[in-house]
CSV table of C-alpha atoms in Angstrom, one decimal:
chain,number,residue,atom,x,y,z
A,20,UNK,CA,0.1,17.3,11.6
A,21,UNK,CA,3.3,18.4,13.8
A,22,UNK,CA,6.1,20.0,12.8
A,23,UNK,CA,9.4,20.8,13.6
A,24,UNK,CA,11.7,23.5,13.1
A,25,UNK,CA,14.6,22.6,11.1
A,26,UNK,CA,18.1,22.1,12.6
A,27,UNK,CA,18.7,20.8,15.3
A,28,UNK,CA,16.0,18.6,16.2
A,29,UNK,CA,14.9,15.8,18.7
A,30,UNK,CA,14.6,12.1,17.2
A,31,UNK,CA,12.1,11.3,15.2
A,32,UNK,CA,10.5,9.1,17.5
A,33,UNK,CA,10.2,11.9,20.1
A,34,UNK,CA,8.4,13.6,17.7
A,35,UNK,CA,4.5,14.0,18.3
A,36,UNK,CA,3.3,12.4,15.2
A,37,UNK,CA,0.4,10.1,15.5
A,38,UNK,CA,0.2,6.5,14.0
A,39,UNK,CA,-3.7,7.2,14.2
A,40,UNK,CA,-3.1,9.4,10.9
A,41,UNK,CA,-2.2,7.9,7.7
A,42,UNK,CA,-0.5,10.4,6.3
A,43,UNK,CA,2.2,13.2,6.5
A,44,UNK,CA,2.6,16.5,4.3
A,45,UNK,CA,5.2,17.5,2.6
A,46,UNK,CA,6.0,20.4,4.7
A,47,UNK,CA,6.4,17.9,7.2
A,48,UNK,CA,8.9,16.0,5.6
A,49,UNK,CA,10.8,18.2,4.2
A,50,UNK,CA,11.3,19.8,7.6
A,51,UNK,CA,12.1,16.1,9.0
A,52,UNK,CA,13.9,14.4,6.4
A,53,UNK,CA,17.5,15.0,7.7
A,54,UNK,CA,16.3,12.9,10.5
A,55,UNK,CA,18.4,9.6,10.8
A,56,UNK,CA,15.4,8.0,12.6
A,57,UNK,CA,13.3,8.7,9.5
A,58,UNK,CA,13.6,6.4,6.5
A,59,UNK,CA,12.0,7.8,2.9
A,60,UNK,CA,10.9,4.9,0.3
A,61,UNK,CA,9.4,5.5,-3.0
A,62,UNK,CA,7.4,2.6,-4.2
A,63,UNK,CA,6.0,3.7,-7.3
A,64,UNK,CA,4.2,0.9,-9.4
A,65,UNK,CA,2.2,1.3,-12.2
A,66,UNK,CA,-0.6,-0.9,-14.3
A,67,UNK,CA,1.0,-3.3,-16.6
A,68,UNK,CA,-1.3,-1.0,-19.8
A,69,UNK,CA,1.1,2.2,-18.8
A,70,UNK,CA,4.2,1.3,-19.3
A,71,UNK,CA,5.9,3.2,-16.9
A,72,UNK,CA,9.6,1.9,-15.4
A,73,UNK,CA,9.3,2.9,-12.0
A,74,UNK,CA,12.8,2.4,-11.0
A,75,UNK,CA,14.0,4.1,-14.0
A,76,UNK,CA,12.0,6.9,-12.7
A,77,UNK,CA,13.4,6.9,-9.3
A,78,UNK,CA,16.9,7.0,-10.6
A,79,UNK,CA,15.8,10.1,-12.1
A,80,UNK,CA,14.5,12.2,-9.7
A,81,UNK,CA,13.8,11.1,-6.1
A,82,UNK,CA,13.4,12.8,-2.9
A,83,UNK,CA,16.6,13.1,-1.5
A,84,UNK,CA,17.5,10.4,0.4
A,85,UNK,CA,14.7,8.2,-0.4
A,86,UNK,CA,15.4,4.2,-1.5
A,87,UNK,CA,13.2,2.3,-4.0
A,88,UNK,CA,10.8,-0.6,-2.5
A,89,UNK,CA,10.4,-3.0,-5.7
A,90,UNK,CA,6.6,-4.0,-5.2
A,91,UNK,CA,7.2,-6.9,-7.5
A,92,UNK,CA,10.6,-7.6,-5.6
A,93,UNK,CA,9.5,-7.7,-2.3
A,94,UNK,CA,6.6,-10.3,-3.3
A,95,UNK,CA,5.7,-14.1,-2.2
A,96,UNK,CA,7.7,-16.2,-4.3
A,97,UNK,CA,5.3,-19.4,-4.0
A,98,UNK,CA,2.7,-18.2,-5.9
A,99,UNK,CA,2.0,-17.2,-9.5
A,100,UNK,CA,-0.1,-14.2,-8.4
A,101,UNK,CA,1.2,-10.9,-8.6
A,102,UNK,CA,2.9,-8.8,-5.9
A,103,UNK,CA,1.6,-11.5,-3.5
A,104,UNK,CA,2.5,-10.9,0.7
A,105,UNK,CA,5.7,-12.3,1.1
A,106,UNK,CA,7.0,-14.4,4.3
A,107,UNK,CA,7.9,-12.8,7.7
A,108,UNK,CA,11.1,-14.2,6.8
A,109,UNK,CA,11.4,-12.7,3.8
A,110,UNK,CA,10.2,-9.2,4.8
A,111,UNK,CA,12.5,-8.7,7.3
A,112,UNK,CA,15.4,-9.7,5.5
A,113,UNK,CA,14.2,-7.3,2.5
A,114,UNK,CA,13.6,-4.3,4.9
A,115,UNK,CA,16.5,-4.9,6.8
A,116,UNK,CA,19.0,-5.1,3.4
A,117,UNK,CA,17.5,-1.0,3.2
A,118,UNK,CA,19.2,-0.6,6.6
A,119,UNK,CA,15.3,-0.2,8.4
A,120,UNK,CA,15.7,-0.5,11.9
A,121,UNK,CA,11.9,-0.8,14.3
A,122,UNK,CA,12.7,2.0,15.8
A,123,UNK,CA,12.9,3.8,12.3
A,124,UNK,CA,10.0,6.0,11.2
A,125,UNK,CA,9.1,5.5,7.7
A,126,UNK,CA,7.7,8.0,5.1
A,127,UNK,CA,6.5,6.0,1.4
A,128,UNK,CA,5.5,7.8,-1.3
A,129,UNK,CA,5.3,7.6,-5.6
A,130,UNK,CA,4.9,9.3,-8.6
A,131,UNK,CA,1.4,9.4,-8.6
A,132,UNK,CA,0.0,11.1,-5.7
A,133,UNK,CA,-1.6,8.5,-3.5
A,134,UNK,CA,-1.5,5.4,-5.3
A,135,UNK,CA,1.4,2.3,-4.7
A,136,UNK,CA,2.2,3.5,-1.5
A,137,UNK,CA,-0.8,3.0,0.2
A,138,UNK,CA,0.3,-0.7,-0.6
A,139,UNK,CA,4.1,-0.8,1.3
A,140,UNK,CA,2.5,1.1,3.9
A,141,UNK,CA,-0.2,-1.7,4.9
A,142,UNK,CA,2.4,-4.3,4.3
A,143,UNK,CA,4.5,-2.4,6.6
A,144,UNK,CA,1.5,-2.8,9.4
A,145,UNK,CA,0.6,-6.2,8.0
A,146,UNK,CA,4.2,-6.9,9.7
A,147,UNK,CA,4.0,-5.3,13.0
A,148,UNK,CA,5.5,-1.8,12.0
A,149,UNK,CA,2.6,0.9,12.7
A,150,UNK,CA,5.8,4.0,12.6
A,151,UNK,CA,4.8,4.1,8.7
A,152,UNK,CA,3.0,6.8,6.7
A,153,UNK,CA,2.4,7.8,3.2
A,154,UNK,CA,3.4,11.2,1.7
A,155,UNK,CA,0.4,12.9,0.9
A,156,UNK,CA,0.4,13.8,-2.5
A,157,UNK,CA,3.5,12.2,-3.1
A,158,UNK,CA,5.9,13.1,-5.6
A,159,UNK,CA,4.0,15.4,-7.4
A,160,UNK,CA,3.0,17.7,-4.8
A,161,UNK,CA,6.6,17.5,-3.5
A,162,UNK,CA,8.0,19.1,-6.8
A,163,UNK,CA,5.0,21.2,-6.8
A,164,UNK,CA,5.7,23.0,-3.6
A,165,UNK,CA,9.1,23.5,-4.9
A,166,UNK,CA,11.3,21.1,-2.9
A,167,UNK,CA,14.1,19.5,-4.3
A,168,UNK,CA,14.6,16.2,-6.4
A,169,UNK,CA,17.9,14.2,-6.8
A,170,UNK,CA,18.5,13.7,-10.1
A,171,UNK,CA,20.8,10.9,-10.1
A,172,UNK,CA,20.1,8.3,-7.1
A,173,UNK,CA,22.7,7.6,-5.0
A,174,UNK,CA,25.2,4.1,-5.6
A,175,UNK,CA,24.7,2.7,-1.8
A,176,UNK,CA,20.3,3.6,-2.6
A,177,UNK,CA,20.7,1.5,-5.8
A,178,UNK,CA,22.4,-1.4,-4.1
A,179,UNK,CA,20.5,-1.4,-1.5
A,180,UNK,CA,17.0,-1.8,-3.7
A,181,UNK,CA,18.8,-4.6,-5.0
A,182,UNK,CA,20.1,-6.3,-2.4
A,183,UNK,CA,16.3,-6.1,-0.5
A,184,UNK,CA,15.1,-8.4,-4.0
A,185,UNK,CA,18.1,-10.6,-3.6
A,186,UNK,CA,17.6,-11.1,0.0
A,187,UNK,CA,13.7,-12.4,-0.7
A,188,UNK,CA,15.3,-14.2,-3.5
A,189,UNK,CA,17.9,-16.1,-1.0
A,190,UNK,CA,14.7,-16.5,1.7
A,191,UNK,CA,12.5,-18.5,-0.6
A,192,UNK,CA,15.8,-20.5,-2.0
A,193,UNK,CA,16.7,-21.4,1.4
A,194,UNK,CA,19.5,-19.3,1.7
A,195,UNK,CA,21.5,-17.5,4.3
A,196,UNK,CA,20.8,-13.7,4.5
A,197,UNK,CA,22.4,-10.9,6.4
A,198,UNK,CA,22.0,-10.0,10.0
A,199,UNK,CA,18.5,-8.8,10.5
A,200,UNK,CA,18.4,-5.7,12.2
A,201,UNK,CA,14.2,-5.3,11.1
A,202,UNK,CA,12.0,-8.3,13.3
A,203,UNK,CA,8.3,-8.6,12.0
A,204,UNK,CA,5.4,-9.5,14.2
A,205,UNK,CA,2.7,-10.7,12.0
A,206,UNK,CA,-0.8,-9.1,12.1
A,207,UNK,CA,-3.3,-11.8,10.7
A,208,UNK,CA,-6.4,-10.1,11.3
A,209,UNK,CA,-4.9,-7.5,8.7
A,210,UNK,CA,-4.4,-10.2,5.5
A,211,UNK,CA,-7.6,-12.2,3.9
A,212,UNK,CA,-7.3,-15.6,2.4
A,213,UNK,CA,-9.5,-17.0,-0.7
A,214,UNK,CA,-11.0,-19.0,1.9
A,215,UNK,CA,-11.9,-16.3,4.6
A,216,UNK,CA,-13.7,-14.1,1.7
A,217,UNK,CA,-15.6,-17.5,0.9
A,218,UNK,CA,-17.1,-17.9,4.4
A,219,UNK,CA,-17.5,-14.7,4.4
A,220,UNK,CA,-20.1,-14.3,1.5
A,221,UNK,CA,-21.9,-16.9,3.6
A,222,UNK,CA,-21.9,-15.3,6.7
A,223,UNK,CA,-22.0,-12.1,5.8
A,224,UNK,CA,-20.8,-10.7,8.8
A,225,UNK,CA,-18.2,-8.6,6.8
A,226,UNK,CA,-18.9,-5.7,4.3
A,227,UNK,CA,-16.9,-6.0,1.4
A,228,UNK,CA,-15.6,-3.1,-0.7
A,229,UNK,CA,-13.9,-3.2,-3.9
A,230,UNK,CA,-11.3,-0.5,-5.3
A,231,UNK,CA,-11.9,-1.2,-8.8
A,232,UNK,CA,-13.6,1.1,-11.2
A,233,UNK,CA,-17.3,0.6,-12.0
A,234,UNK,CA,-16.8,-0.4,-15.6
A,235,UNK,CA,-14.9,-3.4,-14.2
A,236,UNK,CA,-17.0,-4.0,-11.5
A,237,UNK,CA,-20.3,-4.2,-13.1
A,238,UNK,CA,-18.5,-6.4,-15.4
A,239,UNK,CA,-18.5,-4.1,-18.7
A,240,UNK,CA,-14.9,-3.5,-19.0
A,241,UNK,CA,-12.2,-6.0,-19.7
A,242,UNK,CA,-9.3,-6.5,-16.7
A,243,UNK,CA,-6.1,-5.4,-17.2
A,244,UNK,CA,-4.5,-8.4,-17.3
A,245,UNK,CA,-4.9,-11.1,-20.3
A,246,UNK,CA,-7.9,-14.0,-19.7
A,247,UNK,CA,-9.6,-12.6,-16.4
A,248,UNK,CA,-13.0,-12.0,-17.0
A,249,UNK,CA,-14.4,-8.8,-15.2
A,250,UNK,CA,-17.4,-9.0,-12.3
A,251,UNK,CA,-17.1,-8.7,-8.6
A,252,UNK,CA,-17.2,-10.7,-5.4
A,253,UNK,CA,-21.1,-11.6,-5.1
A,254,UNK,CA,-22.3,-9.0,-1.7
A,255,UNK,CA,-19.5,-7.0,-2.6
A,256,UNK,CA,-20.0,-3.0,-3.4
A,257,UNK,CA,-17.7,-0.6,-5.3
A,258,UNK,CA,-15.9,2.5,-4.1
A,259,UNK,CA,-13.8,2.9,-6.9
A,260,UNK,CA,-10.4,4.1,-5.3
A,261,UNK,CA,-10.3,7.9,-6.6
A,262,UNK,CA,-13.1,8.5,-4.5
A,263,UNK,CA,-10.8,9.0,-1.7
A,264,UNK,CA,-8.6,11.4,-3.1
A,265,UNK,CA,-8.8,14.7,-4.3
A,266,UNK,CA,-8.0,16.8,-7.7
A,267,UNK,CA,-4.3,16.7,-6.2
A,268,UNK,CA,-4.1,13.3,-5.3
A,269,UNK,CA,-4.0,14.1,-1.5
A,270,UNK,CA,-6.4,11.9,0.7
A,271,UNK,CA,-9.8,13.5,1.6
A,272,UNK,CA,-11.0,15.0,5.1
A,273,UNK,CA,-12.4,13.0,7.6
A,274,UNK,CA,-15.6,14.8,6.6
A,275,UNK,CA,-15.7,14.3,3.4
A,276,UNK,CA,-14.3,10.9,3.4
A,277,UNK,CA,-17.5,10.1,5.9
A,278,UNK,CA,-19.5,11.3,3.2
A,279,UNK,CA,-18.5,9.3,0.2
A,280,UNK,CA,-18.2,5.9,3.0
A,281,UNK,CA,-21.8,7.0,3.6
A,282,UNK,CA,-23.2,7.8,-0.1
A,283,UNK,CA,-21.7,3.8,-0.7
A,284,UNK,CA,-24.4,2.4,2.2
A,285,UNK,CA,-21.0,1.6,4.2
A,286,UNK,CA,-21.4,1.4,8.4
A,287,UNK,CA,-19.0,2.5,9.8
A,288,UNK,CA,-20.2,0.4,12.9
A,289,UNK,CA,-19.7,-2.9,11.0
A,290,UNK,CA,-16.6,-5.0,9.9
A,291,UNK,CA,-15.1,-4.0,6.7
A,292,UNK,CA,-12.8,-6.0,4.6
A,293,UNK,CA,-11.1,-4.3,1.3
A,294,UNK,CA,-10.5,-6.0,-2.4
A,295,UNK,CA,-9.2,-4.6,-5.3
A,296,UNK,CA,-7.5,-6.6,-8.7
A,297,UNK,CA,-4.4,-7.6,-7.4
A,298,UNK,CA,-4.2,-5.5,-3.6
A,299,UNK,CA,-2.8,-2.3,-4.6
A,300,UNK,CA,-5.6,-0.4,-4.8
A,301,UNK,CA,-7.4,-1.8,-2.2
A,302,UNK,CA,-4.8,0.0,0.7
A,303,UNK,CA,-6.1,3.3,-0.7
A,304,UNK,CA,-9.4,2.5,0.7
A,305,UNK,CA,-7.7,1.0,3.6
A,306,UNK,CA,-5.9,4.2,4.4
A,307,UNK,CA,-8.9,6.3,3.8
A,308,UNK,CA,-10.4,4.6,6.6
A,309,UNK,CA,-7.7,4.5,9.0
A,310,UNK,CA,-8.3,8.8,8.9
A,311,UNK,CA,-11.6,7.4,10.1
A,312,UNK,CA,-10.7,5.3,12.9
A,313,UNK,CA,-11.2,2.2,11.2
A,314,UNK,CA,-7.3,0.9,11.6
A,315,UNK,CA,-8.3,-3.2,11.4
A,316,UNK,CA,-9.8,-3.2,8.1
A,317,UNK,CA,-8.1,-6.2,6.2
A,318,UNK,CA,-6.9,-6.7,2.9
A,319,UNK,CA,-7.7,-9.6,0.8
A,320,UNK,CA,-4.6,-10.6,-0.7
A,321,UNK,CA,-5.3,-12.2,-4.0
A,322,UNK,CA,-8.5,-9.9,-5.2
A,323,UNK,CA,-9.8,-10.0,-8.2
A,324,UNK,CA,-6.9,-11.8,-9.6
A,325,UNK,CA,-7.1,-14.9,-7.9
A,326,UNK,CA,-10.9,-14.7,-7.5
A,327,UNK,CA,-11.9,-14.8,-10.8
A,328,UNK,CA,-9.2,-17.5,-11.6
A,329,UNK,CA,-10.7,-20.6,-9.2
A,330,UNK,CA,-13.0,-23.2,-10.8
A,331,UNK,CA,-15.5,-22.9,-7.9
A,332,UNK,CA,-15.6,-19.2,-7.4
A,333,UNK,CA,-18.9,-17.2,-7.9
A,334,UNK,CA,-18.8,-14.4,-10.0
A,335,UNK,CA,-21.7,-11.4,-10.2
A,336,UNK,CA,-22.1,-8.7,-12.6
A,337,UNK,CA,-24.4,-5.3,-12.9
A,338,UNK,CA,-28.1,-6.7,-13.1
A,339,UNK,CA,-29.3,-5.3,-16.7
């Protein structure tokens, strides 16, 4: 990973960081964060069963500078699913209401290591914007290698978390927004539909990994969320999404990140496509194999969630 020297330094898009890596250290950002080209989000979600409050969290301690991106906030509003893709439209307005310009760099992290932010950083790319990494290790190793924490957020960072929610909220309402000063391009080939993971059980052209933990998988544990029954995507094999990280939550080498792909019976060489229970988890696997050169791996959307929801959908479990 570059670095820079701090004080006076050259813009951050002059610096030579490569999109080809998914992540950045914290030595690295710390040395860059003054940048104005350089935008810090923390995007720290948790599951519903730990009753965490993210943004209370943030408001806390954050990494100086850094705004909160509200992965239930900047969601599709059409759909009952959770933290659902949300319209072009409605991106840009969001991402624009932080003050993200495209020629901004932009750093996401959250208070787990590697976790949530693997998510805003393939929605960032799902839109067009490939100047995003995530902070490896995240918060934790930030504090850990002694770098400071703001311990009250800043007003304007508050409002500005708010204002990207009420933006989608005026989007899918029909309502005039601010200027945009953030313009999406759409990647399709990036976002999976109910109806491409149908054909491709059929076709089989695609090899389908799932994020989830084995007990879920194989169908022995319940889901976290109330009347979903547990199984996986028939074809579909689990690489539950710790496997990518290591003890400190920072994503694995390419070596051993090759390894586990391999241990799995995962090519390389063929198309993958990348399911978890409700596409969080499934960017971690994502960005694990973006270190490996595999940077068109697409997300299916829905997951488990809406999988295991549809009236027609098969549904497999661990052969007893």
């Amino acid at each position: 990973m570059a670095s820079s020297t701090v004080g006076a330094q050259p813009p951050f898009s002059t610096l030579a960081i490569s999109t080809n890596e998914p992540v950045v250290s914290v030595d690295w950002l710390h040395a860059n964060i003054r940048d104005p080209d350089l935008k810090v989000l923390d995007a720290s979600w948790y599951m519903p069963d730990e009753q965490r409050n993210p943004f209370q969290e943030y408001q806390v301690a954050c990494i100086p500078g850094a705004l909160f991106f509200d992965i239930d906030g900047v969601t599709d509003r059409t759909t009952n699913l959770p933290h659902m893709l949300p319209s072009e439209e409605a991106f840009a307005a969001a991402v624009s209401a932080f003050g993200i310009k495209n020629k901004d760099g932009v750093v996401v992290y959250d208070g787990k290591g590697i976790f949530s932010a693997a998510r805003v950083w393939w929605m960032f790319r799902a839109f067009g914007h490939d100047k995003v990494w995530v902070l490896d290790g995240g918060l934790p190793r930030w504090r850990a290698s002694g770098y400071d924490v703001e311990s009250t957020a800043p007003g304007d960072a508050i409002l500005k978390s708010s204002a990207a929610t009420e933006a989608i909220e005026k989007v899918y309402q029909g309502q005039m927004v601010g200027p945009t000063t953030f313009q999406t391009k759409f990647q399709p080939h990036l976002v999976w539909t109910l109806d491409q993971v149908k054909r491709s059980i059929q076709d089989k052209a695609y090899q389908h990994i799932d994020a989830r933990s084995k007990a879920r998988f194989d169908g022995v544990a319940p889901e976290p969320r109330k009347g979903i029954n547990s199984g996986h995507i028939p074809g579909s094999k689990c690489i539950p999404f710790p496997q990518m990280l290591d003890g400190s939550q920072t994503l694995l080498s390419r070596e051993e990140l090759e390894k586990k792909i391999g241990q799995e019976g995962i090519s390389l060489d063929k198309p993958i496509v990348a399911s978890c229970g409700t596409g969080v988890t499934a960017c971690i696997l994502v960005l694990g194999l973006h270190r490996l050169g595999k940077t068109d791996i697409p997300v299916y959307d829905g997951s488990w969630t809406e999988w295991a929801t549809q009236p027609d959908t098969p549904l497999s479990t661990s052969e007893r």
